Coordinates of C-alpha atoms and ligand atoms in Angstrom, one line a residue:
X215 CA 0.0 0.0 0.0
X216 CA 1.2 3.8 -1.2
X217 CA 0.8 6.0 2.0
X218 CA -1.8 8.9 0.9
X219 CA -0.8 11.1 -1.8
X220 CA 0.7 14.1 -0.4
X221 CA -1.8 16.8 -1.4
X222 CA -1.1 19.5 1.0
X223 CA 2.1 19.8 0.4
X224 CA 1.9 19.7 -3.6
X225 CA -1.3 22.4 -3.2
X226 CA 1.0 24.6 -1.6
X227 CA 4.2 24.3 -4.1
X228 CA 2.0 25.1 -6.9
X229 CA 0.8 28.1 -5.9
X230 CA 0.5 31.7 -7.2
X231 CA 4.6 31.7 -7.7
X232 CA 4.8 28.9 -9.8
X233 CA 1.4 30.2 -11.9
X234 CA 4.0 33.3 -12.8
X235 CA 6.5 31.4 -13.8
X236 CA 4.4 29.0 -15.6
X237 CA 2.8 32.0 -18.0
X238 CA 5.5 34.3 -18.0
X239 CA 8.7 32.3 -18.7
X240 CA 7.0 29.0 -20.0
X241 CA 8.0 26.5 -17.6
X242 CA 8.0 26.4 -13.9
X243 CA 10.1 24.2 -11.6
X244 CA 9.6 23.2 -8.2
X245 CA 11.7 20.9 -5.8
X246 CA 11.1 18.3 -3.1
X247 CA 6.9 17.5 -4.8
X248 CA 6.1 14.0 -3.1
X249 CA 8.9 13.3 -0.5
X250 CA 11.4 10.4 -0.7
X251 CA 8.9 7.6 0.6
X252 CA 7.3 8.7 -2.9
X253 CA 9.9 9.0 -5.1
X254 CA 11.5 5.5 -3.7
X255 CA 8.0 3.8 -4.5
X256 CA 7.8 5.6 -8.0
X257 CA 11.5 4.8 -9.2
X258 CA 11.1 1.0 -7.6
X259 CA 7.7 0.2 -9.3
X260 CA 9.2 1.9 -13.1
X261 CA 12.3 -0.6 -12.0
X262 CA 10.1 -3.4 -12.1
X263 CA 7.9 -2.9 -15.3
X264 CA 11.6 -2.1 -17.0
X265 CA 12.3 -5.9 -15.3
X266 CA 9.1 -6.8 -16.0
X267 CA 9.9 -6.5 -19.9
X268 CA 7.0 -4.5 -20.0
X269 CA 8.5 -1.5 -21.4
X270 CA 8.8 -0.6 -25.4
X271 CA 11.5 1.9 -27.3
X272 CA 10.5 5.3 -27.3
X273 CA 10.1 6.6 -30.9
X274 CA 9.8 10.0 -32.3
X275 CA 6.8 11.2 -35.0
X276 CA 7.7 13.0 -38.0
X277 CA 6.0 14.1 -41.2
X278 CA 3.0 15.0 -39.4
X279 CA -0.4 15.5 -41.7
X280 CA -3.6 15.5 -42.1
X281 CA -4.7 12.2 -44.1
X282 CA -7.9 11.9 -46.5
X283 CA -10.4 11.6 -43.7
X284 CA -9.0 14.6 -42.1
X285 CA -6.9 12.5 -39.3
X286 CA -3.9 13.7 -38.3
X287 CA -1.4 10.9 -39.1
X288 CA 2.3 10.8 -38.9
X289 CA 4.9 9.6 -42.3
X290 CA 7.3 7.9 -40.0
X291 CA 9.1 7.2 -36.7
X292 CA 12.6 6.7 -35.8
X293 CA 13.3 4.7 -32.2
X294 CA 15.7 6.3 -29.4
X295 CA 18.4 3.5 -28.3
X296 CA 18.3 2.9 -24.5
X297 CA 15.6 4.6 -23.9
X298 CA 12.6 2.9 -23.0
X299 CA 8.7 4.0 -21.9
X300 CA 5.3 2.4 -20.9
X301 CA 2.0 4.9 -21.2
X302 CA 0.1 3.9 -18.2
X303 CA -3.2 4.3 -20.3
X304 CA -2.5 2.2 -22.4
X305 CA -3.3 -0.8 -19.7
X306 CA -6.7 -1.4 -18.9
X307 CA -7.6 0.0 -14.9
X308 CA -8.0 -4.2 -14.0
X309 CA -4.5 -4.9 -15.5
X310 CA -3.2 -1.9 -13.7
X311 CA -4.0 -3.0 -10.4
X312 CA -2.9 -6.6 -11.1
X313 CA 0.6 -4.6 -11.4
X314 CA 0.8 -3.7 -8.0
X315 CA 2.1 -0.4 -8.5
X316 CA -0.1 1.5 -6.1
X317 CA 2.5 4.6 -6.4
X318 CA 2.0 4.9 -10.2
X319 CA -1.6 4.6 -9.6
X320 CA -2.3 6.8 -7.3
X321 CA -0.1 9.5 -8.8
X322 CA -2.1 8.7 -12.4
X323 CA -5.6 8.6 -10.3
X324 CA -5.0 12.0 -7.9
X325 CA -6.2 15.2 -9.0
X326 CA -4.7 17.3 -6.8
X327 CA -1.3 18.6 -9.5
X328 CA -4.2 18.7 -12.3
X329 CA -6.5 21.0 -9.7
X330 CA -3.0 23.3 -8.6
X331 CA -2.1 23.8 -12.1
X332 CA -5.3 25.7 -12.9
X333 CA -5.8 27.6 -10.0
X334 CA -2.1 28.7 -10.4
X335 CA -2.6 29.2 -14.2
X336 CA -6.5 29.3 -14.8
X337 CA -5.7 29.7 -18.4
X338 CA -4.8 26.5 -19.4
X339 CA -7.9 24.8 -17.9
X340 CA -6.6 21.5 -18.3
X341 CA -9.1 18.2 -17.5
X342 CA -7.2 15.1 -18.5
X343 CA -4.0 13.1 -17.4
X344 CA -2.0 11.1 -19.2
X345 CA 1.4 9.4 -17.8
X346 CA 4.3 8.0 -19.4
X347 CA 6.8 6.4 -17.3
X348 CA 10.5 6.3 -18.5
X349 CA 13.7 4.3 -18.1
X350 CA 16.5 5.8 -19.9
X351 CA 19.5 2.8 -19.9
X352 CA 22.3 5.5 -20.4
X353 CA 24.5 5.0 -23.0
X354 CA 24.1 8.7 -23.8
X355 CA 20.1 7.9 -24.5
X356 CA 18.8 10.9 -25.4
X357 CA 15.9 13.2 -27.5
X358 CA 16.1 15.8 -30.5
X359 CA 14.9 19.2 -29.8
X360 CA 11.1 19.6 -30.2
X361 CA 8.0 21.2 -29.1
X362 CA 5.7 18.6 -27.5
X363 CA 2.5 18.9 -29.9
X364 CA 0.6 21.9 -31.7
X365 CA -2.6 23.1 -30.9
X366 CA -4.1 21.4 -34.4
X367 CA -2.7 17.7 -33.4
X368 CA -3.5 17.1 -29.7
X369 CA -5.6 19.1 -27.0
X370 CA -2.7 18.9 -24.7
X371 CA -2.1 21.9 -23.0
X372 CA 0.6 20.6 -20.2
X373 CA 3.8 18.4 -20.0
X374 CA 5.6 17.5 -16.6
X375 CA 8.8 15.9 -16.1
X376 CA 8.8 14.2 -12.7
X377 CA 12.7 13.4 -12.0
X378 CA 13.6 10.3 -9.6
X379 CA 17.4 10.3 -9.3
X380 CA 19.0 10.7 -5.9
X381 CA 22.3 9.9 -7.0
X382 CA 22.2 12.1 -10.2
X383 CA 25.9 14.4 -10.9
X384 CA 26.6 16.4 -13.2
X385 CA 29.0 13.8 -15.3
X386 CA 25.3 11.4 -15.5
X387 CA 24.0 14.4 -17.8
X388 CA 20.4 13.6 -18.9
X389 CA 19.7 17.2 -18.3
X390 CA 16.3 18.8 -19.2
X391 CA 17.4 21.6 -21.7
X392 CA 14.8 24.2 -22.8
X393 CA 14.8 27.1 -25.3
X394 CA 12.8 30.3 -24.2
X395 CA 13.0 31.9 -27.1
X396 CA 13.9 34.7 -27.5
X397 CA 16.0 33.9 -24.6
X398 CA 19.3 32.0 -23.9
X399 CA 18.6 27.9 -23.4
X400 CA 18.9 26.8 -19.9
X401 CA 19.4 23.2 -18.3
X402 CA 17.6 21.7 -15.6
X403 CA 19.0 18.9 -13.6
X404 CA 17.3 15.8 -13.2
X405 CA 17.4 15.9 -9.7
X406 CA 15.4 13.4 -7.3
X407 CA 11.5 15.0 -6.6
X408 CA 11.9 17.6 -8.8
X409 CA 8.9 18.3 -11.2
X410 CA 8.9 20.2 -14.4
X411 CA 5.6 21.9 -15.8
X412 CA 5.7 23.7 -19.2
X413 CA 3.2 24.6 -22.0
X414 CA 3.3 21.7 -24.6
X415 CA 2.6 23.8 -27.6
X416 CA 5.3 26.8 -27.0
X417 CA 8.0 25.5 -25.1
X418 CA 10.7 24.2 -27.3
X419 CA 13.2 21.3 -25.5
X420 CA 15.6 18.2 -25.5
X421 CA 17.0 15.7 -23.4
X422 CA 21.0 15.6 -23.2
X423 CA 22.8 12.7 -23.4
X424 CA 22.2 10.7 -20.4
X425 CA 25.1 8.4 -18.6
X426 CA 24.1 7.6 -15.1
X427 CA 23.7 3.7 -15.5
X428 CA 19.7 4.6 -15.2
X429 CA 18.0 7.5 -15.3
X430 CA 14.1 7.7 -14.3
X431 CA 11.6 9.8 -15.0
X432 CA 7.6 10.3 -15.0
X433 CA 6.2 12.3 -17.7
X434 CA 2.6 13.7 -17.1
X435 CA 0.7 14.7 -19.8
X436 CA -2.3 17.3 -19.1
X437 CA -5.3 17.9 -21.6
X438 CA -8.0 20.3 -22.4
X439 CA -11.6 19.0 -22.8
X440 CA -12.4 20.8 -26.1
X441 CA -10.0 22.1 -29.6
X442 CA -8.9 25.5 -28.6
X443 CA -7.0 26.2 -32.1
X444 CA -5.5 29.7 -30.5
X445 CA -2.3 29.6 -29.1
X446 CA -2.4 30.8 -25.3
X447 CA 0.7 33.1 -26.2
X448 CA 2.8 31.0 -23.1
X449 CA 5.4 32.4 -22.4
X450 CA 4.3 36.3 -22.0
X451 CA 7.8 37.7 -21.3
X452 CA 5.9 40.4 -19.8
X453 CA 8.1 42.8 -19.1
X454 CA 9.5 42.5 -22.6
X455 CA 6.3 43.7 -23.9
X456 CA 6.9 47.4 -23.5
X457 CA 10.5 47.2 -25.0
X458 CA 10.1 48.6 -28.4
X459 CA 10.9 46.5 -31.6
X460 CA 11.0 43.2 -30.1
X461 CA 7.3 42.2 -30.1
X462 CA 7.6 40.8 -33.4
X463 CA 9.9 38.0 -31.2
X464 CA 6.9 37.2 -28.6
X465 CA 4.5 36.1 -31.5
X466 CA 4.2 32.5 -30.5
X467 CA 4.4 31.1 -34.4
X468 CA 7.4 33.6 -34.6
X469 CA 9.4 32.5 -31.8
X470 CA 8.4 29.0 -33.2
X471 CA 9.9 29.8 -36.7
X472 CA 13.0 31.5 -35.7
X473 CA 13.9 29.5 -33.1
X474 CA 14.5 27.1 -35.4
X475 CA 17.0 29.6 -37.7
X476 CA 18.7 30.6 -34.5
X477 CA 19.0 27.1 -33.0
X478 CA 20.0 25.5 -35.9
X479 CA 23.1 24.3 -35.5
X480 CA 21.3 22.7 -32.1
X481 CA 18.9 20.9 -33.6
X482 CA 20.9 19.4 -35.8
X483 CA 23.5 17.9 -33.1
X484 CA 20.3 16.8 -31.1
X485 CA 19.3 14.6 -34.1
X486 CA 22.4 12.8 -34.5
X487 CA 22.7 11.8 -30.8
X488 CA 19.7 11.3 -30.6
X489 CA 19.0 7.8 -33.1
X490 CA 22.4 6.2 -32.5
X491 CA 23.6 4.2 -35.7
X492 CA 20.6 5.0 -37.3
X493 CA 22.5 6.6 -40.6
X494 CA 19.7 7.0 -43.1
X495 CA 16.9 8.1 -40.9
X496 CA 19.5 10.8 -39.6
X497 CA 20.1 11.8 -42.7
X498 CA 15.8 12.2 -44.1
X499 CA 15.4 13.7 -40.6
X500 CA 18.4 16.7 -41.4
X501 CA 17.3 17.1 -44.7
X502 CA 14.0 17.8 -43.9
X503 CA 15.0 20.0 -41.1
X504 CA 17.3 21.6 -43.4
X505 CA 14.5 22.5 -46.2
X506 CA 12.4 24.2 -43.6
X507 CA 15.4 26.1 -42.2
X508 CA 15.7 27.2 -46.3
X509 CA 12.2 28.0 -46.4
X510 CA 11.8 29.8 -43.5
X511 CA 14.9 32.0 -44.4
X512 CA 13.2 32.9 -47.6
X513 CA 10.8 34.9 -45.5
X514 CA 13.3 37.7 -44.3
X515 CA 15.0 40.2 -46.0
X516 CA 19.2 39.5 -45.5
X517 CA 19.1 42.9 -42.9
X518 CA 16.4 41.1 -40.7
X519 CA 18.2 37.8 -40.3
X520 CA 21.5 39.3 -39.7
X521 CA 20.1 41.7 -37.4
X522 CA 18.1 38.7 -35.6
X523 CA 21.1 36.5 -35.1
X524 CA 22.9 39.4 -33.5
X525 CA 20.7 40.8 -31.0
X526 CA 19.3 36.8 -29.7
X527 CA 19.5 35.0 -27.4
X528 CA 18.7 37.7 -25.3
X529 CA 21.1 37.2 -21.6
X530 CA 18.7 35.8 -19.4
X531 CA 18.6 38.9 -16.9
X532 CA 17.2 39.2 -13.4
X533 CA 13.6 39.1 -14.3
X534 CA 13.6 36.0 -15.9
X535 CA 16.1 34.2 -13.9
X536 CA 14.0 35.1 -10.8
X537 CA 10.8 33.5 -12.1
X538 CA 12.7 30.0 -14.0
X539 CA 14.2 29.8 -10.2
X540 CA 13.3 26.3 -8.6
X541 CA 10.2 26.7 -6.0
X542 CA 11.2 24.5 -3.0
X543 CA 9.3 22.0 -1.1
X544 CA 10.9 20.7 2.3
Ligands
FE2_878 FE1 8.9 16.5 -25.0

């Protein structure tokens, strides 16, 4: 048996601080969530599924499109080596509870994150859980850069990353790294208890290579009950607002486009460590990559692009570094 799921102390942690960092800077993080009698239980129960040979390869979706019948289908999907995932609702409740996993359950079951999200950050509204657990094998296991989903695919509005790794240092790597646009990346340590929140559709991100002999995670999926096609314009940046000649950069299909000019170079490294030996895959994935890059160039005048890749990434500077600063639990 789990001991009860510890919602006072995640109602207070996501609270009115982590609502501003959520909205303003796209992502919030907050330290020491469940307590280690949780995060043992979590990290022991993935331990045994992995055991259990009840995990599958994680893959990544490319070529997204809308087929004949209007679905939104995928053209292919290249497999990460060593890193492995099982989505929790994929198994029916009964099998679930046959698992004996009662931390995993009661984590999937609890309302209480879903509830703090939206009374820190009422605009996302979000209804629905999903949850993925994760075992990444090392090896320098990895993911490419990418924005979770768009706001045409999927009606999720949420993505955590639940970390479960007491004896993480910095030579394990596996670090969470995101790109706030039109600010400087940042990396955020797996470290044990520590739970990520950012908006799926705007917040760009990668997994670096990871080397501690196991590496766990929990990723939590939050949806919206109906299609919202508008983008909630997460992150605000709102002091950036008034600064003259930069709100161009805070369009959220803008900051999507030329993050991708700016970060090139990064995406394309994140590519090739991310599918191991996979050569050809590598290749159709850069290629493509590379004809949207051309495309999207096309659009600008030479004097925009060259002013563009001087003035960003913007330094982070006190107001953002005081909002993207870990919230801490005891
Ligand atoms: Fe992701």
């Amino acid at each position: 048996m789990a001991q009860s799921f510890p919602k006072a102390r995640v109602n207070q942690l996501i609270g009115e601080d982590f609502g501003q960092s959520l909205e303003n800077v796209g992502f919030g993080i907050i330290d020491g969530l469940l307590g280690s009698d949780w995060t043992n239980g979590l990290r022991q129960e993935i331990k045994k599924l992995y055991d259990q040979g009840l995990l599958v390869p994680n893959k990544t979706y490319y070529e997204g499109r809308k087929d004949e019948n209007g679905r939104f289908v995928y053209g292919y999907s290249v497999s990460k080596p060593n890193v492995h995932e099982l989505d929790l609702s994929t198994i029916e409740l009964q099998k679930r509870k046959e698992l004996d996993i009662p931390h995993l359950n009661a984590l999937y079951e609890d309302e209480t994150i879903q509830k703090s999200i939206n009374r820190a950050a009422p605009d996302f509204n979000i209804t629905k859980l999903d949850i993925k657990i994760q075992y990444n094998a090392g090896e320098g296991g990895c993911f490419p850069m990418h924005f979770d989903t768009t706001t045409n695919v999927s009606k999720r509005r949420v993505t955590g990353t639940l970390y479960l790794n007491p004896d993480w240092i910095p030579e394990h790597g596996g670090q969470l790294r995101v790109y706030p646009f039109p600010y400087d990346i940042m990396d955020v340590d797996p470290l044990n208890d520590r739970l990520v929140l950012f908006s799926s559709h705007e917040t760009l991100h990668r997994v670096m290579p990871s080397h501690a002999p196991a590496r766990y995670c929990i990723t939590l999926w939050y949806y919206v009950d109906q299609d919202s096609p508008q983008s909630l314009q997460i992150p605000r940046f709102s002091w950036l607002r008034q600064v003259e000649g930069i709100g161009f950069l805070l369009n959220p299909n803008t900051r999507k486009l030329l993050s991708k000019i700016v970060y090139d170079n990064h995406w394309r490294e994140s590519v090739r460590q991310s599918f191991g030996e996979q050569k050809e895959e590598i290749e159709k994935i850069l290629a493509n990559h590379n004809k949207e890059v051309e495309h999207i160039k096309k659009q600008l005048s030479p004097e925009i692009l060259d002013f563009l890749l001087q003035c960003v990434p913007l330094a982070h500077g006190e107001d953002f570094l005081k909002l993207a600063r870990p919230i801490k639990g005891e």
